[in-house]
CSV table of C-alpha atoms and ligand atoms in Angstrom, one decimal:
chain,number,residue,atom,x,y,z
A,1,UNK,CA,17.5,-0.5,-32.3
A,2,UNK,CA,18.5,-3.8,-30.9
A,3,UNK,CA,15.6,-5.8,-29.5
A,4,UNK,CA,17.6,-6.4,-26.3
A,5,UNK,CA,17.3,-2.7,-25.6
A,6,UNK,CA,13.5,-3.2,-25.6
A,7,UNK,CA,13.7,-6.0,-23.2
A,8,UNK,CA,14.0,-9.1,-25.5
A,9,UNK,CA,15.0,-12.0,-23.3
A,10,UNK,CA,15.0,-15.8,-23.1
A,11,UNK,CA,11.3,-16.0,-22.4
A,12,UNK,CA,10.4,-13.8,-25.4
A,13,UNK,CA,12.8,-15.8,-27.5
A,14,UNK,CA,11.1,-19.0,-26.4
A,15,UNK,CA,7.6,-17.7,-27.4
A,16,UNK,CA,9.0,-16.3,-30.6
A,17,UNK,CA,10.7,-19.6,-31.6
A,18,UNK,CA,7.6,-21.5,-30.8
A,19,UNK,CA,5.4,-19.4,-33.1
A,20,UNK,CA,5.3,-19.9,-36.8
A,21,UNK,CA,6.9,-16.7,-37.9
A,22,UNK,CA,8.4,-17.1,-41.3
A,23,UNK,CA,7.0,-13.9,-42.8
A,24,UNK,CA,6.7,-11.9,-39.5
A,25,UNK,CA,9.1,-9.7,-37.6
A,26,UNK,CA,9.1,-9.2,-33.9
A,27,UNK,CA,8.5,-5.9,-32.1
A,28,UNK,CA,7.5,-4.4,-28.9
A,29,UNK,CA,4.6,-1.9,-28.6
A,30,UNK,CA,5.8,1.5,-27.6
A,31,UNK,CA,2.6,3.4,-27.8
A,32,UNK,CA,-1.0,2.9,-28.4
A,33,UNK,CA,-3.0,5.6,-30.0
A,34,UNK,CA,-6.6,4.6,-30.7
A,35,UNK,CA,-6.3,1.9,-33.3
A,36,UNK,CA,-2.7,2.7,-34.3
A,37,UNK,CA,0.3,1.2,-32.6
A,38,UNK,CA,3.9,2.3,-32.6
A,39,UNK,CA,6.1,-0.8,-32.5
A,40,UNK,CA,9.8,-0.8,-31.9
A,41,UNK,CA,11.6,-3.4,-34.1
A,42,UNK,CA,15.1,-4.0,-35.5
A,43,UNK,CA,14.0,-2.1,-38.5
A,44,UNK,CA,13.2,1.0,-36.4
A,45,UNK,CA,9.9,2.2,-35.0
A,46,UNK,CA,7.0,1.2,-37.2
A,47,UNK,CA,3.4,2.5,-37.3
A,48,UNK,CA,1.1,-0.4,-37.3
A,49,UNK,CA,-2.5,-1.6,-37.2
A,50,UNK,CA,-4.0,-4.9,-36.3
A,51,UNK,CA,-5.5,-7.4,-38.7
A,52,UNK,CA,-9.2,-7.2,-39.3
A,53,UNK,CA,-9.5,-10.7,-38.0
A,54,UNK,CA,-8.0,-9.7,-34.7
A,55,UNK,CA,-10.3,-6.8,-34.4
A,56,UNK,CA,-13.5,-8.8,-35.2
A,57,UNK,CA,-12.6,-11.8,-33.0
A,58,UNK,CA,-11.7,-9.8,-30.0
A,59,UNK,CA,-14.0,-10.4,-27.1
A,60,UNK,CA,-12.4,-7.9,-24.7
A,61,UNK,CA,-9.7,-5.3,-24.5
A,62,UNK,CA,-7.3,-8.1,-23.4
A,63,UNK,CA,-7.3,-9.3,-27.0
A,64,UNK,CA,-5.8,-6.0,-28.3
A,65,UNK,CA,-2.1,-5.2,-28.1
A,66,UNK,CA,-1.1,-3.0,-25.1
A,67,UNK,CA,2.1,-0.9,-24.4
A,68,UNK,CA,4.8,-3.5,-23.6
A,69,UNK,CA,3.4,-6.3,-25.6
A,70,UNK,CA,5.6,-8.3,-27.9
A,71,UNK,CA,3.9,-8.7,-31.3
A,72,UNK,CA,4.5,-10.5,-34.6
A,73,UNK,CA,4.0,-8.1,-37.5
A,74,UNK,CA,4.5,-7.8,-41.2
A,75,UNK,CA,6.2,-4.6,-42.2
A,76,UNK,CA,5.3,-3.3,-45.7
A,77,UNK,CA,7.0,0.0,-45.1
A,78,UNK,CA,7.6,2.3,-42.1
A,79,UNK,CA,4.0,3.5,-42.1
A,80,UNK,CA,2.2,0.4,-43.1
A,81,UNK,CA,2.6,-2.6,-40.8
A,82,UNK,CA,0.1,-5.1,-39.7
A,83,UNK,CA,0.2,-6.8,-36.3
A,84,UNK,CA,-0.9,-10.4,-36.6
A,85,UNK,CA,-0.3,-11.8,-33.1
A,86,UNK,CA,0.4,-10.9,-29.5
A,87,UNK,CA,3.0,-13.2,-27.8
A,88,UNK,CA,2.0,-14.6,-24.5
A,89,UNK,CA,2.3,-12.1,-21.6
A,90,UNK,CA,4.1,-12.8,-18.5
A,91,UNK,CA,2.5,-10.0,-16.6
A,92,UNK,CA,-0.4,-7.7,-17.2
A,93,UNK,CA,-1.6,-4.7,-15.4
A,94,UNK,CA,-5.2,-3.8,-15.8
A,95,UNK,CA,-7.9,-1.7,-14.2
A,96,UNK,CA,-11.6,-1.9,-14.4
A,97,UNK,CA,-13.2,0.1,-17.1
A,98,UNK,CA,-15.6,2.6,-15.6
A,99,UNK,CA,-19.2,1.3,-15.6
A,100,UNK,CA,-18.4,-2.3,-16.6
A,101,UNK,CA,-17.2,-4.7,-14.0
A,102,UNK,CA,-16.4,-7.4,-16.5
A,103,UNK,CA,-14.4,-5.3,-18.8
A,104,UNK,CA,-10.8,-4.6,-17.9
A,105,UNK,CA,-8.7,-1.9,-19.4
A,106,UNK,CA,-5.2,-3.0,-20.1
A,107,UNK,CA,-2.6,-0.5,-18.8
A,108,UNK,CA,0.6,-2.3,-19.6
A,109,UNK,CA,2.0,-5.7,-20.5
A,110,UNK,CA,5.2,-7.6,-19.6
A,111,UNK,CA,6.2,-5.4,-16.7
A,112,UNK,CA,8.8,-6.9,-14.3
A,113,UNK,CA,8.9,-4.4,-11.5
A,114,UNK,CA,6.6,-1.7,-10.2
A,115,UNK,CA,8.2,1.3,-8.5
A,116,UNK,CA,5.6,2.2,-5.9
A,117,UNK,CA,6.3,5.9,-5.2
A,118,UNK,CA,5.3,7.5,-1.9
A,119,UNK,CA,6.4,10.9,-0.6
A,120,UNK,CA,7.7,11.1,3.0
A,121,UNK,CA,6.1,14.5,3.6
A,122,UNK,CA,2.6,15.2,4.8
A,123,UNK,CA,1.1,12.9,2.3
A,124,UNK,CA,2.8,9.7,3.5
A,125,UNK,CA,0.3,6.9,3.6
A,126,UNK,CA,1.1,3.2,4.3
A,127,UNK,CA,-2.4,2.1,3.3
A,128,UNK,CA,-1.8,3.4,-0.1
A,129,UNK,CA,1.4,1.4,-0.4
A,130,UNK,CA,-0.4,-1.7,0.7
A,131,UNK,CA,-3.0,-1.1,-2.0
A,132,UNK,CA,-0.4,-0.8,-4.7
A,133,UNK,CA,1.2,-4.0,-3.4
A,134,UNK,CA,-2.1,-5.7,-3.9
A,135,UNK,CA,-2.1,-4.6,-7.5
A,136,UNK,CA,1.4,-6.0,-7.9
A,137,UNK,CA,0.4,-9.3,-6.5
A,138,UNK,CA,-2.6,-9.6,-8.8
A,139,UNK,CA,-0.5,-8.6,-11.8
A,140,UNK,CA,2.5,-10.8,-11.3
A,141,UNK,CA,4.8,-7.8,-10.9
A,142,UNK,CA,7.6,-7.4,-8.3
A,143,UNK,CA,7.2,-4.4,-6.0
A,144,UNK,CA,9.9,-1.9,-5.1
A,145,UNK,CA,8.9,0.9,-2.7
A,146,UNK,CA,10.4,4.3,-3.4
A,147,UNK,CA,10.1,6.9,-0.6
A,148,UNK,CA,10.7,10.2,-2.3
A,149,UNK,CA,11.2,13.8,-1.1
A,150,UNK,CA,13.5,12.8,1.7
A,151,UNK,CA,14.8,16.3,1.6
A,152,UNK,CA,11.7,17.3,3.4
A,153,UNK,CA,12.3,15.4,6.7
A,154,UNK,CA,15.1,14.8,9.2
A,155,UNK,CA,17.0,11.6,9.0
A,156,UNK,CA,15.6,10.3,12.3
A,157,UNK,CA,12.1,10.7,11.1
A,158,UNK,CA,13.0,8.9,7.9
A,159,UNK,CA,14.4,5.9,9.8
A,160,UNK,CA,11.1,5.8,11.7
A,161,UNK,CA,9.1,5.7,8.6
A,162,UNK,CA,11.2,2.9,7.1
A,163,UNK,CA,10.7,0.9,10.3
A,164,UNK,CA,7.0,1.5,10.1
A,165,UNK,CA,6.8,0.3,6.5
A,166,UNK,CA,8.8,-2.8,7.3
A,167,UNK,CA,6.7,-3.6,10.3
A,168,UNK,CA,3.5,-3.4,8.3
A,169,UNK,CA,4.5,-4.7,5.0
A,170,UNK,CA,7.3,-7.1,5.7
A,171,UNK,CA,10.6,-7.4,3.9
A,172,UNK,CA,10.0,-5.5,0.7
A,173,UNK,CA,12.8,-3.5,-1.1
A,174,UNK,CA,12.7,0.1,-0.1
A,175,UNK,CA,14.7,2.9,-1.8
A,176,UNK,CA,14.8,6.3,-0.2
A,177,UNK,CA,15.5,9.2,-2.5
A,178,UNK,CA,15.1,12.9,-3.2
A,179,UNK,CA,14.4,13.6,-6.9
A,180,UNK,CA,15.9,17.0,-6.3
A,181,UNK,CA,19.3,15.7,-5.3
A,182,UNK,CA,22.2,15.4,-7.6
A,183,UNK,CA,22.6,11.7,-6.5
A,184,UNK,CA,19.0,10.8,-7.5
A,185,UNK,CA,20.0,9.3,-10.8
A,186,UNK,CA,22.8,7.1,-9.3
A,187,UNK,CA,20.4,6.0,-6.6
A,188,UNK,CA,17.7,5.1,-9.1
A,189,UNK,CA,20.1,3.3,-11.4
A,190,UNK,CA,21.0,1.0,-8.6
A,191,UNK,CA,17.6,-0.6,-8.8
A,192,UNK,CA,17.2,-0.6,-12.6
A,193,UNK,CA,18.4,-3.8,-14.1
A,194,UNK,CA,19.3,-4.3,-17.7
A,195,UNK,CA,16.5,-5.6,-19.9
A,196,UNK,CA,13.9,-5.4,-17.1
A,197,UNK,CA,10.7,-3.5,-17.5
A,198,UNK,CA,9.4,-1.0,-14.9
A,199,UNK,CA,6.4,1.0,-14.2
A,200,UNK,CA,5.7,3.8,-11.7
A,201,UNK,CA,2.7,3.6,-9.4
A,202,UNK,CA,1.7,6.3,-6.9
A,203,UNK,CA,-0.8,9.0,-6.4
A,204,UNK,CA,-0.7,12.4,-7.8
A,205,UNK,CA,2.0,14.7,-6.6
A,206,UNK,CA,4.4,12.1,-5.2
A,207,UNK,CA,7.0,12.9,-7.8
A,208,UNK,CA,6.5,10.3,-10.6
A,209,UNK,CA,7.1,12.7,-13.5
A,210,UNK,CA,10.1,14.2,-11.8
A,211,UNK,CA,11.6,10.7,-11.3
A,212,UNK,CA,10.8,9.8,-14.9
A,213,UNK,CA,12.7,12.9,-16.1
A,214,UNK,CA,15.6,12.0,-13.9
A,215,UNK,CA,15.7,8.5,-15.2
A,216,UNK,CA,15.1,9.2,-18.8
A,217,UNK,CA,17.2,12.3,-18.9
A,218,UNK,CA,16.8,13.9,-22.4
A,219,UNK,CA,15.9,10.7,-24.1
A,220,UNK,CA,12.3,11.4,-23.8
A,221,UNK,CA,12.5,14.8,-25.4
A,222,UNK,CA,14.5,13.6,-28.4
A,223,UNK,CA,12.2,10.8,-29.5
A,224,UNK,CA,11.1,11.7,-32.9
A,225,UNK,CA,7.6,12.5,-33.7
A,226,UNK,CA,6.4,9.5,-35.7
A,227,UNK,CA,2.8,10.2,-36.2
A,228,UNK,CA,3.6,13.5,-37.9
A,229,UNK,CA,5.4,11.6,-40.6
A,230,UNK,CA,2.7,9.1,-41.1
A,231,UNK,CA,0.7,8.8,-44.2
A,232,UNK,CA,-2.3,10.1,-42.4
A,233,UNK,CA,-0.6,13.4,-41.9
A,234,UNK,CA,-1.5,13.6,-38.3
A,235,UNK,CA,0.4,16.4,-36.5
A,236,UNK,CA,-0.4,15.5,-32.9
A,237,UNK,CA,2.7,15.2,-30.9
A,238,UNK,CA,3.1,11.8,-29.5
A,239,UNK,CA,5.7,10.4,-27.3
A,240,UNK,CA,6.6,6.9,-26.5
A,241,UNK,CA,5.0,5.4,-23.4
A,242,UNK,CA,7.7,2.7,-23.4
A,243,UNK,CA,11.0,4.4,-22.8
A,244,UNK,CA,14.4,2.8,-22.9
A,245,UNK,CA,16.6,4.1,-20.1
A,246,UNK,CA,20.4,4.7,-20.2
A,247,UNK,CA,20.8,2.3,-17.3
A,248,UNK,CA,19.5,-0.5,-19.7
A,249,UNK,CA,16.1,-0.9,-18.3
A,250,UNK,CA,12.8,-0.1,-19.9
A,251,UNK,CA,10.1,2.2,-18.4
A,252,UNK,CA,6.4,2.1,-19.2
A,253,UNK,CA,4.6,5.3,-18.3
A,254,UNK,CA,1.1,5.5,-19.7
A,255,UNK,CA,-1.6,7.9,-18.6
A,256,UNK,CA,-3.8,5.0,-17.5
A,257,UNK,CA,-1.1,3.9,-15.1
A,258,UNK,CA,-1.7,7.1,-13.1
A,259,UNK,CA,-5.3,6.4,-12.5
A,260,UNK,CA,-4.9,2.9,-11.3
A,261,UNK,CA,-6.8,1.7,-8.2
A,262,UNK,CA,-8.1,-1.6,-6.8
A,263,UNK,CA,-9.0,-4.0,-9.4
A,264,UNK,CA,-9.3,-7.6,-8.2
A,265,UNK,CA,-9.7,-9.6,-5.1
A,266,UNK,CA,-6.8,-12.1,-5.7
A,267,UNK,CA,-4.3,-9.4,-4.9
A,268,UNK,CA,-6.1,-8.6,-1.8
A,269,UNK,CA,-5.9,-12.2,-0.7
A,270,UNK,CA,-2.2,-12.3,-0.9
A,271,UNK,CA,-1.7,-9.0,0.7
A,272,UNK,CA,-4.1,-9.7,3.5
A,273,UNK,CA,-3.3,-13.4,3.8
A,274,UNK,CA,-2.9,-13.1,7.5
A,275,UNK,CA,-6.5,-11.8,7.8
A,276,UNK,CA,-7.8,-14.6,5.5
A,277,UNK,CA,-5.9,-17.1,7.6
A,278,UNK,CA,-7.3,-16.0,11.0
A,279,UNK,CA,-10.8,-15.5,9.6
A,280,UNK,CA,-11.1,-19.3,9.1
A,281,UNK,CA,-11.2,-19.5,12.9
A,282,UNK,CA,-14.0,-16.9,13.4
A,283,UNK,CA,-17.1,-18.3,15.0
A,284,UNK,CA,-19.3,-17.1,12.2
A,285,UNK,CA,-18.7,-18.0,8.6
A,286,UNK,CA,-19.8,-14.6,7.4
A,287,UNK,CA,-17.9,-12.7,10.2
A,288,UNK,CA,-17.3,-9.1,9.3
A,289,UNK,CA,-14.5,-8.9,11.9
A,290,UNK,CA,-16.1,-5.8,13.4
A,291,UNK,CA,-18.6,-6.5,16.1
A,292,UNK,CA,-19.0,-10.3,16.3
A,293,UNK,CA,-18.2,-12.4,19.3
A,294,UNK,CA,-15.6,-15.1,18.7
A,295,UNK,CA,-13.8,-13.2,15.9
A,296,UNK,CA,-10.4,-14.7,15.5
A,297,UNK,CA,-9.2,-11.7,13.6
A,298,UNK,CA,-9.9,-9.3,16.4
A,299,UNK,CA,-8.3,-11.8,18.8
A,300,UNK,CA,-5.2,-11.9,16.8
A,301,UNK,CA,-5.0,-8.1,17.0
A,302,UNK,CA,-5.4,-8.2,20.7
A,303,UNK,CA,-2.6,-10.7,21.0
A,304,UNK,CA,-0.4,-8.4,18.8
A,305,UNK,CA,-0.2,-10.9,16.0
A,306,UNK,CA,-1.9,-8.6,13.5
A,307,UNK,CA,-1.8,-4.9,13.0
A,308,UNK,CA,-5.1,-3.1,13.5
A,309,UNK,CA,-4.2,-0.8,10.6
A,310,UNK,CA,-4.0,-3.8,8.3
A,311,UNK,CA,-7.6,-4.8,9.3
A,312,UNK,CA,-8.8,-1.3,8.9
A,313,UNK,CA,-7.3,-1.0,5.4
A,314,UNK,CA,-8.7,-4.4,4.5
A,315,UNK,CA,-12.2,-3.4,5.6
A,316,UNK,CA,-12.0,-0.1,3.7
A,317,UNK,CA,-10.9,-1.8,0.5
A,318,UNK,CA,-13.7,-4.4,0.9
A,319,UNK,CA,-16.2,-1.6,1.3
A,320,UNK,CA,-14.8,0.2,-1.8
A,321,UNK,CA,-15.1,-3.0,-3.8
A,322,UNK,CA,-18.7,-3.5,-2.6
A,323,UNK,CA,-19.5,0.0,-3.5
A,324,UNK,CA,-18.0,-0.3,-6.9
A,325,UNK,CA,-19.9,-3.5,-7.6
A,326,UNK,CA,-23.1,-1.9,-6.4
A,327,UNK,CA,-22.8,1.1,-8.7
A,328,UNK,CA,-22.1,-1.3,-11.6
A,329,UNK,CA,-25.3,-3.1,-10.7
A,330,UNK,CA,-27.2,0.1,-10.7
A,331,UNK,CA,-25.8,1.0,-14.0
A,332,UNK,CA,-26.8,-2.3,-15.5
A,333,UNK,CA,-30.4,-1.8,-14.4
A,334,UNK,CA,-30.5,1.5,-16.2
A,335,UNK,CA,-28.9,0.0,-19.3
A,336,UNK,CA,-31.6,0.0,-21.8
A,337,UNK,CA,-29.4,-0.7,-24.7
A,338,UNK,CA,-30.5,-4.3,-25.1
A,339,UNK,CA,-28.2,-5.1,-28.1
A,340,UNK,CA,-25.2,-4.1,-26.0
A,341,UNK,CA,-26.4,-6.1,-23.1
A,342,UNK,CA,-26.8,-9.2,-25.2
A,343,UNK,CA,-23.3,-8.8,-26.7
A,344,UNK,CA,-21.9,-8.5,-23.2
A,345,UNK,CA,-23.6,-11.6,-22.0
A,346,UNK,CA,-22.2,-13.5,-24.9
A,347,UNK,CA,-18.8,-12.3,-24.1
A,348,UNK,CA,-19.1,-13.4,-20.5
A,349,UNK,CA,-20.4,-16.8,-21.5
A,350,UNK,CA,-17.4,-17.4,-23.8
A,351,UNK,CA,-15.0,-17.2,-20.9
B,401,LIG,N1,10.8,18.6,-2.0
B,401,LIG,C1,10.7,17.8,-3.0
B,401,LIG,N2,9.8,18.0,-4.0
B,401,LIG,C2,9.7,17.1,-5.0
B,401,LIG,C3,10.6,16.0,-5.1
B,401,LIG,N3,10.3,15.3,-6.3
B,401,LIG,C4,9.3,16.0,-6.8
B,401,LIG,N4,8.9,17.1,-6.1
B,401,LIG,C5,7.9,18.1,-6.4
B,401,LIG,O1,6.6,17.5,-6.1
B,401,LIG,C6,5.6,18.0,-7.0
B,401,LIG,C7,4.9,16.9,-7.8
B,401,LIG,O2,5.8,16.2,-8.6
B,401,LIG,P1,5.4,15.4,-9.9
B,401,LIG,O3,6.6,14.8,-10.5
B,401,LIG,O4,4.6,16.3,-10.8
B,401,LIG,O5,4.4,14.4,-9.3
B,401,LIG,P2,3.6,13.2,-10.1
B,401,LIG,O6,3.6,12.1,-9.2
B,401,LIG,O7,4.1,13.0,-11.4
B,401,LIG,O8,2.1,13.8,-10.1
B,401,LIG,P3,1.0,13.5,-11.2
B,401,LIG,O9,1.6,14.0,-12.5
B,401,LIG,O10,-0.2,14.4,-10.7
B,401,LIG,O11,0.7,12.1,-11.2
B,401,LIG,C8,6.4,18.9,-8.0
B,401,LIG,O12,6.3,20.2,-7.5
B,401,LIG,C9,7.8,18.5,-7.8
B,401,LIG,O13,8.8,19.5,-8.1
B,401,LIG,C10,11.6,15.8,-4.1
B,401,LIG,O14,12.4,14.9,-4.1
B,401,LIG,N5,11.6,16.7,-3.1
B,402,LIG,ZN1,-13.9,-12.3,12.4
């Protein structure tokens, strides 16, 4: 396989040339399975592990390779390769590990575009799109909204929905589609650029798997089962989580991607920048924009400069964040494992 098919580009080339790589070869992580990595290289797909040094110096999950990472490795044979280095990432999508606010779980690396999938049927929900936009903003990923299942509604109703999305979220690219229609692949391929890496975000049932199958056609089924050939004699069926598409793009589809939610506040700031802007002019510094007098945010809503739904969604996400942080605090209290605690504190200090 040519590295270009895996998304090799000028930026990766730059990082690669800068690194001292005499004995190494370059590859992209296709799948992570516990401490084994399947890495796509010009020599084919290799089963790899990381160096002991990498394992012992790691202070968080960010220090381990993730699906989509470019890595420098030494290939001894198809089943014995060692990853020595992770090349700098240009984007990273993470979520909080349950029960530990400081620990992030890496979901995917070097993703260019997120396809935010929503269905136009009963489950249509602009707040959710806004939430995924926040994730894109935090992660340095470009958003594209896909409104799926347009076979379920009339054209007039669809136009209305599109208008609503644009009013709320501004000028973001929107593709309307029905995964059931013959034309779905052609429509999707219009937004898939050669060499660019994509992921799908969206809640359960919006049609992500159906769209992946349309995009990947049979490719996904025909990937050979690498782990069954490995020396360890595993027979679990694995499939790649990084798939190359006929259209020339690359799709990252990991189970973790499907469980993603709110992660960080930076993304919220960009998405809700209007609210942040107006709140500077609130009478009280700690204004909650709900009941206070002299609230500039509420004024802006009255003047029609801000949507009430945006404020409601903002407040809801803030509450969720608070709740999340609270439950973490409770867990900490209960945490009697002193050793673990000390280690965690050390990790935090190092940053
Ligand atoms: N009417 C209609 N149904 C669709 C369309 N695309 C997908 N579906 C159906 O919607 C249901 C959910 O689709 P999935 O692809 O499993 O949804 P998903 O987002 O992958 O869901 P999770 O796997 O739970 O994350 C299935 O019954 C699909 O057949 C569409 O364009 N139109
Ligand atoms: Zn206010």
